[in-house]
Amino acid sequence: MSSIIIIVLMIAFMYFFMIRPQQKQRKEHQSMVNHLKKGDQVVMISRLHGVIDEINTTDQTVTIDCEGVYLTFDLSAIARVIPSKTQAAEAQPASQAAASEEPASESAEAADDQKPAESDSADADK
């Protein structure tokens, strides 16, 4: 009876720590591929950087412009999309707003923690 429980626990462990994260990652990659458009800057799995020139959904291929050289890859070869400057500018105010929500008391405590260390080192120099 205990060996069956151990086997079931091992299968559950494998599911939650190996299979499930891989499925989530595959869904995220598929979502990224579905939202690609001409002009997006991408990085291929071979670490080749380029700009999407054409997307062929019937053949599941993408043509990448790498400084005037046009290369055709499978859509699955795209590792990530580099955010454009407009997307980065939109995301930056959101990150600044999150940083400004940090309580001031935590910053004051961190500053207080640093002051004694500085005075200890000054005393050691004397």
GROMACS .gro file of N, CA and C in nm:
model
  378
    1MET      N    1   0.083  -0.120   0.000
    1MET     CA    2   0.000   0.000   0.000
    1MET      C    3   0.087   0.126   0.000
    2SER      N    4   0.193   0.127   0.078
    2SER     CA    5   0.278   0.246   0.086
    2SER      C    6   0.353   0.270  -0.045
    3SER      N    7   0.387   0.165  -0.117
    3SER     CA    8   0.456   0.184  -0.245
    3SER      C    9   0.365   0.249  -0.348
    4ILE      N   10   0.237   0.222  -0.345
    4ILE     CA   11   0.141   0.286  -0.435
    4ILE      C   12   0.131   0.435  -0.403
    5ILE      N   13   0.130   0.467  -0.277
    5ILE     CA   14   0.123   0.608  -0.235
    5ILE      C   15   0.248   0.682  -0.281
    6ILE      N   16   0.363   0.620  -0.268
    6ILE     CA   17   0.488   0.683  -0.311
    6ILE      C   18   0.487   0.706  -0.462
    7ILE      N   19   0.439   0.610  -0.538
    7ILE     CA   20   0.432   0.625  -0.685
    7ILE      C   21   0.337   0.738  -0.721
    8VAL      N   22   0.223   0.745  -0.656
    8VAL     CA   23   0.126   0.852  -0.683
    8VAL      C   24   0.187   0.988  -0.648
    9LEU      N   25   0.258   0.997  -0.537
    9LEU     CA   26   0.323   1.122  -0.498
    9LEU      C   27   0.432   1.162  -0.598
   10MET      N   28   0.505   1.066  -0.650
   10MET     CA   29   0.608   1.097  -0.750
   10MET      C   30   0.545   1.149  -0.879
   11ILE      N   31   0.434   1.090  -0.920
   11ILE     CA   32   0.364   1.136  -1.041
   11ILE      C   33   0.309   1.277  -1.019
   12ALA      N   34   0.253   1.302  -0.902
   12ALA     CA   35   0.201   1.436  -0.871
   12ALA      C   36   0.315   1.537  -0.868
   13PHE      N   37   0.428   1.499  -0.810
   13PHE     CA   38   0.544   1.587  -0.807
   13PHE      C   39   0.591   1.621  -0.948
   14MET      N   40   0.600   1.520  -1.033
   14MET     CA   41   0.643   1.543  -1.172
   14MET      C   42   0.545   1.635  -1.244
   15TYR      N   43   0.416   1.617  -1.220
   15TYR     CA   44   0.318   1.700  -1.288
   15TYR      C   45   0.332   1.846  -1.246
   16PHE      N   46   0.337   1.871  -1.117
   16PHE     CA   47   0.337   2.009  -1.069
   16PHE      C   48   0.470   2.081  -1.088
   17PHE      N   49   0.581   2.010  -1.094
   17PHE     CA   50   0.710   2.075  -1.106
   17PHE      C   51   0.777   2.061  -1.242
   18MET      N   52   0.720   1.977  -1.331
   18MET     CA   53   0.780   1.962  -1.463
   18MET      C   54   0.681   1.984  -1.576
   19ILE      N   55   0.572   1.915  -1.574
   19ILE     CA   56   0.478   1.919  -1.686
   19ILE      C   57   0.398   2.048  -1.687
   20ARG      N   58   0.343   2.086  -1.576
   20ARG     CA   59   0.258   2.206  -1.570
   20ARG      C   60   0.334   2.334  -1.607
   21PRO      N   61   0.454   2.360  -1.554
   21PRO     CA   62   0.527   2.480  -1.595
   21PRO      C   63   0.562   2.481  -1.744
   22GLN      N   64   0.591   2.362  -1.799
   22GLN     CA   65   0.622   2.354  -1.941
   22GLN      C   66   0.499   2.387  -2.025
   23GLN      N   67   0.382   2.342  -1.984
   23GLN     CA   68   0.258   2.376  -2.055
   23GLN      C   69   0.232   2.526  -2.048
   24LYS      N   70   0.254   2.587  -1.934
   24LYS     CA   71   0.235   2.730  -1.918
   24LYS      C   72   0.330   2.807  -2.009
   25GLN      N   73   0.455   2.764  -2.015
   25GLN     CA   74   0.554   2.829  -2.100
   25GLN      C   75   0.516   2.815  -2.247
   26ARG      N   76   0.465   2.699  -2.286
   26ARG     CA   77   0.424   2.678  -2.424
   26ARG      C   78   0.306   2.768  -2.460
   27LYS      N   79   0.211   2.787  -2.370
   27LYS     CA   80   0.098   2.876  -2.394
   27LYS      C   81   0.144   3.020  -2.409
   28GLU      N   82   0.238   3.064  -2.325
   28GLU     CA   83   0.291   3.200  -2.335
   28GLU      C   84   0.362   3.222  -2.468
   29HIS      N   85   0.439   3.123  -2.512
   29HIS     CA   86   0.510   3.135  -2.640
   29HIS      C   87   0.409   3.139  -2.754
   30GLN      N   88   0.305   3.057  -2.749
   30GLN     CA   89   0.204   3.057  -2.854
   30GLN      C   90   0.131   3.191  -2.858
   31SER      N   91   0.102   3.247  -2.743
   31SER     CA   92   0.038   3.378  -2.737
   31SER      C   93   0.128   3.485  -2.799
   32MET      N   94   0.258   3.479  -2.769
   32MET     CA   95   0.353   3.574  -2.825
   32MET      C   96   0.357   3.561  -2.977
   33VAL      N   97   0.360   3.439  -3.027
   33VAL     CA   98   0.365   3.415  -3.172
   33VAL      C   99   0.237   3.465  -3.239
   34ASN      N  100   0.124   3.446  -3.173
   34ASN     CA  101  -0.004   3.490  -3.231
   34ASN      C  102  -0.014   3.642  -3.240
   35HIS      N  103   0.059   3.714  -3.157
   35HIS     CA  104   0.051   3.861  -3.155
   35HIS      C  105   0.164   3.928  -3.234
   36LEU      N  106   0.242   3.850  -3.307
   36LEU     CA  107   0.349   3.908  -3.388
   36LEU      C  108   0.291   3.986  -3.504
   37LYS      N  109   0.363   4.092  -3.543
   37LYS     CA  110   0.321   4.171  -3.659
   37LYS      C  111   0.445   4.220  -3.731
   38LYS      N  112   0.427   4.264  -3.853
   38LYS     CA  113   0.538   4.314  -3.934
   38LYS      C  114   0.600   4.434  -3.864
   39GLY      N  115   0.732   4.435  -3.858
   39GLY     CA  116   0.804   4.546  -3.794
   39GLY      C  117   0.847   4.517  -3.652
   40ASP      N  118   0.800   4.409  -3.592
   40ASP     CA  119   0.843   4.374  -3.456
   40ASP      C  120   0.989   4.329  -3.457
   41GLN      N  121   1.063   4.372  -3.357
   41GLN     CA  122   1.201   4.325  -3.342
   41GLN      C  123   1.198   4.197  -3.260
   42VAL      N  124   1.266   4.094  -3.310
   42VAL     CA  125   1.264   3.964  -3.244
   42VAL      C  126   1.406   3.910  -3.228
   43VAL      N  127   1.418   3.815  -3.137
   43VAL     CA  128   1.542   3.740  -3.117
   43VAL      C  129   1.506   3.594  -3.142
   44MET      N  130   1.582   3.531  -3.229
   44MET     CA  131   1.558   3.391  -3.262
   44MET      C  132   1.627   3.301  -3.158
   45ILE      N  133   1.595   3.172  -3.160
   45ILE     CA  134   1.657   3.081  -3.064
   45ILE      C  135   1.806   3.067  -3.088
   46SER      N  136   1.851   3.106  -3.207
   46SER     CA  137   1.994   3.104  -3.237
   46SER      C  138   2.061   3.235  -3.196
   47ARG      N  139   1.987   3.323  -3.125
   47ARG     CA  140   2.030   3.455  -3.077
   47ARG      C  141   2.054   3.554  -3.190
   48LEU      N  142   1.992   3.528  -3.306
   48LEU     CA  143   1.997   3.619  -3.420
   48LEU      C  144   1.891   3.726  -3.400
   49HIS      N  145   1.929   3.852  -3.409
   49HIS     CA  146   1.836   3.963  -3.391
   49HIS      C  147   1.793   4.012  -3.528
   50GLY      N  148   1.665   4.046  -3.540
   50GLY     CA  149   1.615   4.097  -3.666
   50GLY      C  150   1.478   4.158  -3.652
   51VAL      N  151   1.424   4.204  -3.766
   51VAL     CA  152   1.293   4.266  -3.771
   51VAL      C  153   1.204   4.181  -3.860
   52ILE      N  154   1.082   4.157  -3.817
   52ILE     CA  155   0.990   4.076  -3.896
   52ILE      C  156   0.952   4.151  -4.023
   53ASP      N  157   0.971   4.084  -4.136
   53ASP     CA  158   0.935   4.142  -4.265
   53ASP      C  159   0.805   4.081  -4.317
   54GLU      N  160   0.785   3.952  -4.291
   54GLU     CA  161   0.666   3.884  -4.343
   54GLU      C  162   0.633   3.765  -4.253
   55ILE      N  163   0.504   3.742  -4.231
   55ILE     CA  164   0.459   3.627  -4.153
   55ILE      C  165   0.368   3.544  -4.242
   56ASN      N  166   0.400   3.416  -4.260
   56ASN     CA  167   0.321   3.325  -4.341
   56ASN      C  168   0.254   3.225  -4.246
   57THR      N  169   0.126   3.246  -4.216
   57THR     CA  170   0.057   3.161  -4.120
   57THR      C  171   0.023   3.024  -4.176
   58THR      N  172   0.010   3.012  -4.309
   58THR     CA  173  -0.023   2.881  -4.366
   58THR      C  174   0.096   2.787  -4.356
   59ASP      N  175   0.218   2.838  -4.380
   59ASP     CA  176   0.338   2.755  -4.371
   59ASP      C  177   0.402   2.761  -4.233
   60GLN      N  178   0.349   2.847  -4.145
   60GLN     CA  179   0.406   2.868  -4.011
   60GLN      C  180   0.551   2.912  -4.019
   61THR      N  181   0.578   3.008  -4.109
   61THR     CA  182   0.712   3.062  -4.123
   61THR      C  183   0.710   3.213  -4.106
   62VAL      N  184   0.827   3.268  -4.081
   62VAL     CA  185   0.843   3.412  -4.067
   62VAL      C  186   0.972   3.451  -4.139
   63THR      N  187   0.966   3.563  -4.211
   63THR     CA  188   1.084   3.614  -4.279
   63THR      C  189   1.140   3.729  -4.197
   64ILE      N  190   1.267   3.720  -4.164
   64ILE     CA  191   1.334   3.816  -4.077
   64ILE      C  192   1.433   3.898  -4.160
   65ASP      N  193   1.432   4.030  -4.140
   65ASP     CA  194   1.527   4.120  -4.203
   65ASP      C  195   1.640   4.146  -4.104
   66CYS      N  196   1.758   4.097  -4.137
   66CYS     CA  197   1.876   4.116  -4.053
   66CYS      C  198   1.974   4.204  -4.129
   67GLU      N  199   1.957   4.335  -4.116
   67GLU     CA  200   2.043   4.434  -4.181
   67GLU      C  201   2.052   4.409  -4.332
   68GLY      N  202   1.937   4.390  -4.395
   68GLY     CA  203   1.933   4.373  -4.540
   68GLY      C  204   1.937   4.229  -4.586
   69VAL      N  205   1.963   4.136  -4.499
   69VAL     CA  206   1.963   3.994  -4.533
   69VAL      C  207   1.831   3.936  -4.485
   70TYR      N  208   1.755   3.876  -4.578
   70TYR     CA  209   1.624   3.821  -4.545
   70TYR      C  210   1.637   3.671  -4.524
   71LEU      N  211   1.596   3.625  -4.407
   71LEU     CA  212   1.605   3.485  -4.370
   71LEU      C  213   1.467   3.435  -4.330
   72THR      N  214   1.437   3.312  -4.366
   72THR     CA  215   1.307   3.253  -4.334
   72THR      C  216   1.325   3.146  -4.226
   73PHE      N  217   1.245   3.157  -4.121
   73PHE     CA  218   1.249   3.064  -4.008
   73PHE      C  219   1.109   3.012  -3.979
   74ASP      N  220   1.102   2.902  -3.905
   74ASP     CA  221   0.975   2.858  -3.849
   74ASP      C  222   0.933   2.955  -3.741
   75LEU      N  223   0.802   2.968  -3.722
   75LEU     CA  224   0.754   3.056  -3.615
   75LEU      C  225   0.801   3.009  -3.478
   76SER      N  226   0.820   2.880  -3.462
   76SER     CA  227   0.863   2.827  -3.333
   76SER      C  228   1.008   2.864  -3.300
   77ALA      N  229   1.082   2.916  -3.399
   77ALA     CA  230   1.222   2.954  -3.376
   77ALA      C  231   1.236   3.091  -3.311
   78ILE      N  232   1.126   3.162  -3.290
   78ILE     CA  233   1.133   3.293  -3.227
   78ILE      C  234   1.141   3.273  -3.076
   79ALA      N  235   1.247   3.324  -3.017
   79ALA     CA  236   1.266   3.309  -2.872
   79ALA      C  237   1.191   3.417  -2.795
   80ARG      N  238   1.203   3.543  -2.841
   80ARG     CA  239   1.134   3.651  -2.771
   80ARG      C  240   1.118   3.771  -2.863
   81VAL      N  241   1.028   3.859  -2.824
   81VAL     CA  242   1.005   3.983  -2.896
   81VAL      C  243   1.066   4.096  -2.814
   82ILE      N  244   1.144   4.179  -2.878
   82ILE     CA  245   1.204   4.293  -2.811
   82ILE      C  246   1.102   4.406  -2.812
   83PRO      N  247   1.066   4.460  -2.697
   83PRO     CA  248   0.966   4.567  -2.694
   83PRO      C  249   1.015   4.689  -2.771
   84SER      N  250   0.924   4.748  -2.847
   84SER     CA  251   0.959   4.869  -2.921
   84SER      C  252   0.970   4.985  -2.824
   85LYS      N  253   1.022   5.097  -2.871
   85LYS     CA  254   1.041   5.214  -2.785
   85LYS      C  255   0.908   5.267  -2.734
   86THR      N  256   0.802   5.259  -2.814
   86THR     CA  257   0.671   5.308  -2.768
   86THR      C  258   0.616   5.218  -2.660
   87GLN      N  259   0.634   5.086  -2.673
   87GLN     CA  260   0.586   4.995  -2.570
   87GLN      C  261   0.667   5.014  -2.442
   88ALA      N  262   0.797   5.035  -2.456
   88ALA     CA  263   0.882   5.056  -2.339
   88ALA      C  264   0.845   5.186  -2.268
   89ALA      N  265   0.809   5.289  -2.346
   89ALA     CA  266   0.769   5.416  -2.285
   89ALA      C  267   0.637   5.402  -2.211
   90GLU      N  268   0.546   5.319  -2.264
   90GLU     CA  269   0.419   5.296  -2.196
   90GLU      C  270   0.439   5.216  -2.068
   91ALA      N  271   0.532   5.121  -2.070
   91ALA     CA  272   0.557   5.037  -1.953
   91ALA      C  273   0.635   5.111  -1.846
   92GLN      N  274   0.716   5.208  -1.884
   92GLN     CA  275   0.800   5.279  -1.788
   92GLN      C  276   0.718   5.358  -1.686
   93PRO      N  277   0.614   5.435  -1.724
   93PRO     CA  278   0.537   5.504  -1.620
   93PRO      C  279   0.471   5.409  -1.521
   94ALA      N  280   0.432   5.291  -1.566
   94ALA     CA  281   0.372   5.194  -1.475
   94ALA      C  282   0.474   5.147  -1.373
   95SER      N  283   0.598   5.124  -1.416
   95SER     CA  284   0.700   5.079  -1.322
   95SER      C  285   0.741   5.192  -1.227
   96GLN      N  286   0.736   5.316  -1.276
   96GLN     CA  287   0.767   5.429  -1.189
   96GLN      C  288   0.658   5.446  -1.084
   97ALA      N  289   0.533   5.422  -1.122
   97ALA     CA  290   0.423   5.434  -1.027
   97ALA      C  291   0.436   5.328  -0.919
   98ALA      N  292   0.477   5.207  -0.957
   98ALA     CA  293   0.495   5.101  -0.858
   98ALA      C  294   0.609   5.135  -0.763
   99ALA      N  295   0.714   5.197  -0.814
   99ALA     CA  296   0.827   5.233  -0.729
   99ALA      C  297   0.790   5.345  -0.633
  100SER      N  298   0.702   5.437  -0.676
  100SER     CA  299   0.665   5.548  -0.589
  100SER      C  300   0.570   5.504  -0.478
  101GLU      N  301   0.510   5.384  -0.491
  101GLU     CA  302   0.420   5.334  -0.388
  101GLU      C  303   0.497   5.277  -0.270
  102GLU      N  304   0.629   5.266  -0.279
  102GLU     CA  305   0.710   5.213  -0.170
  102GLU      C  306   0.699   5.307  -0.051
  103PRO      N  307   0.670   5.254   0.064
  103PRO     CA  308   0.654   5.340   0.182
  103PRO      C  309   0.782   5.414   0.214
  104ALA      N  310   0.766   5.539   0.255
  104ALA     CA  311   0.881   5.622   0.288
  104ALA      C  312   0.949   5.573   0.415
  105SER      N  313   0.873   5.511   0.504
  105SER     CA  314   0.932   5.465   0.629
  105SER      C  315   1.037   5.357   0.604
  106GLU      N  316   1.017   5.271   0.502
  106GLU     CA  317   1.116   5.170   0.471
  106GLU      C  318   1.244   5.234   0.422
  107SER      N  319   1.234   5.339   0.344
  107SER     CA  320   1.353   5.409   0.296
  107SER      C  321   1.426   5.474   0.411
  108ALA      N  322   1.352   5.530   0.506
  108ALA     CA  323   1.413   5.595   0.621
  108ALA      C  324   1.484   5.491   0.709
  109GLU      N  325   1.422   5.373   0.724
  109GLU     CA  326   1.484   5.268   0.803
  109GLU      C  327   1.612   5.220   0.737
  110ALA      N  328   1.611   5.209   0.607
  110ALA     CA  329   1.731   5.165   0.536
  110ALA      C  330   1.842   5.266   0.552
  111ALA      N  331   1.808   5.395   0.549
  111ALA     CA  332   1.908   5.500   0.567
  111ALA      C  333   1.964   5.496   0.709
  112ASP      N  334   1.876   5.469   0.808
  112ASP     CA  335   1.921   5.462   0.946
  112ASP      C  336   2.015   5.343   0.966
  113ASP      N  337   1.987   5.232   0.896
  113ASP     CA  338   2.073   5.114   0.908
  113ASP      C  339   2.212   5.142   0.855
  114GLN      N  340   2.223   5.228   0.756
  114GLN     CA  341   2.353   5.254   0.696
  114GLN      C  342   2.436   5.351   0.780
  115LYS      N  343   2.372   5.441   0.853
  115LYS     CA  344   2.445   5.542   0.930
  115LYS      C  345   2.535   5.481   1.037
  116PRO      N  346   2.490   5.384   1.117
  116PRO     CA  347   2.579   5.328   1.218
  116PRO      C  348   2.699   5.259   1.157
  117ALA      N  349   2.683   5.197   1.045
  117ALA     CA  350   2.795   5.128   0.982
  117ALA      C  351   2.900   5.229   0.939
  118GLU      N  352   2.856   5.343   0.892
  118GLU     CA  353   2.951   5.446   0.851
  118GLU      C  354   3.025   5.502   0.972
  119SER      N  355   2.953   5.525   1.083
  119SER     CA  356   3.017   5.581   1.202
  119SER      C  357   3.112   5.478   1.264
  120ASP      N  358   3.080   5.349   1.258
  120ASP     CA  359   3.169   5.247   1.310
  120ASP      C  360   3.301   5.245   1.233
  121SER      N  361   3.291   5.259   1.102
  121SER     CA  362   3.413   5.258   1.022
  121SER      C  363   3.495   5.384   1.047
  122ALA      N  364   3.427   5.496   1.075
  122ALA     CA  365   3.499   5.620   1.105
  122ALA      C  366   3.571   5.608   1.240
  123ASP      N  367   3.506   5.541   1.338
  123ASP     CA  368   3.570   5.521   1.467
  123ASP      C  369   3.691   5.428   1.454
  124ALA      N  370   3.683   5.331   1.366
  124ALA     CA  371   3.792   5.238   1.349
  124ALA      C  372   3.913   5.306   1.286
  125ASP      N  373   3.888   5.407   1.202
  125ASP     CA  374   3.996   5.480   1.138
  125ASP      C  375   4.073   5.566   1.238
  126LYS      N  376   4.010   5.609   1.345
  126LYS     CA  377   4.073   5.696   1.444
  126LYS      C  378   4.160   5.616   1.528
   0.00000   0.00000   0.00000
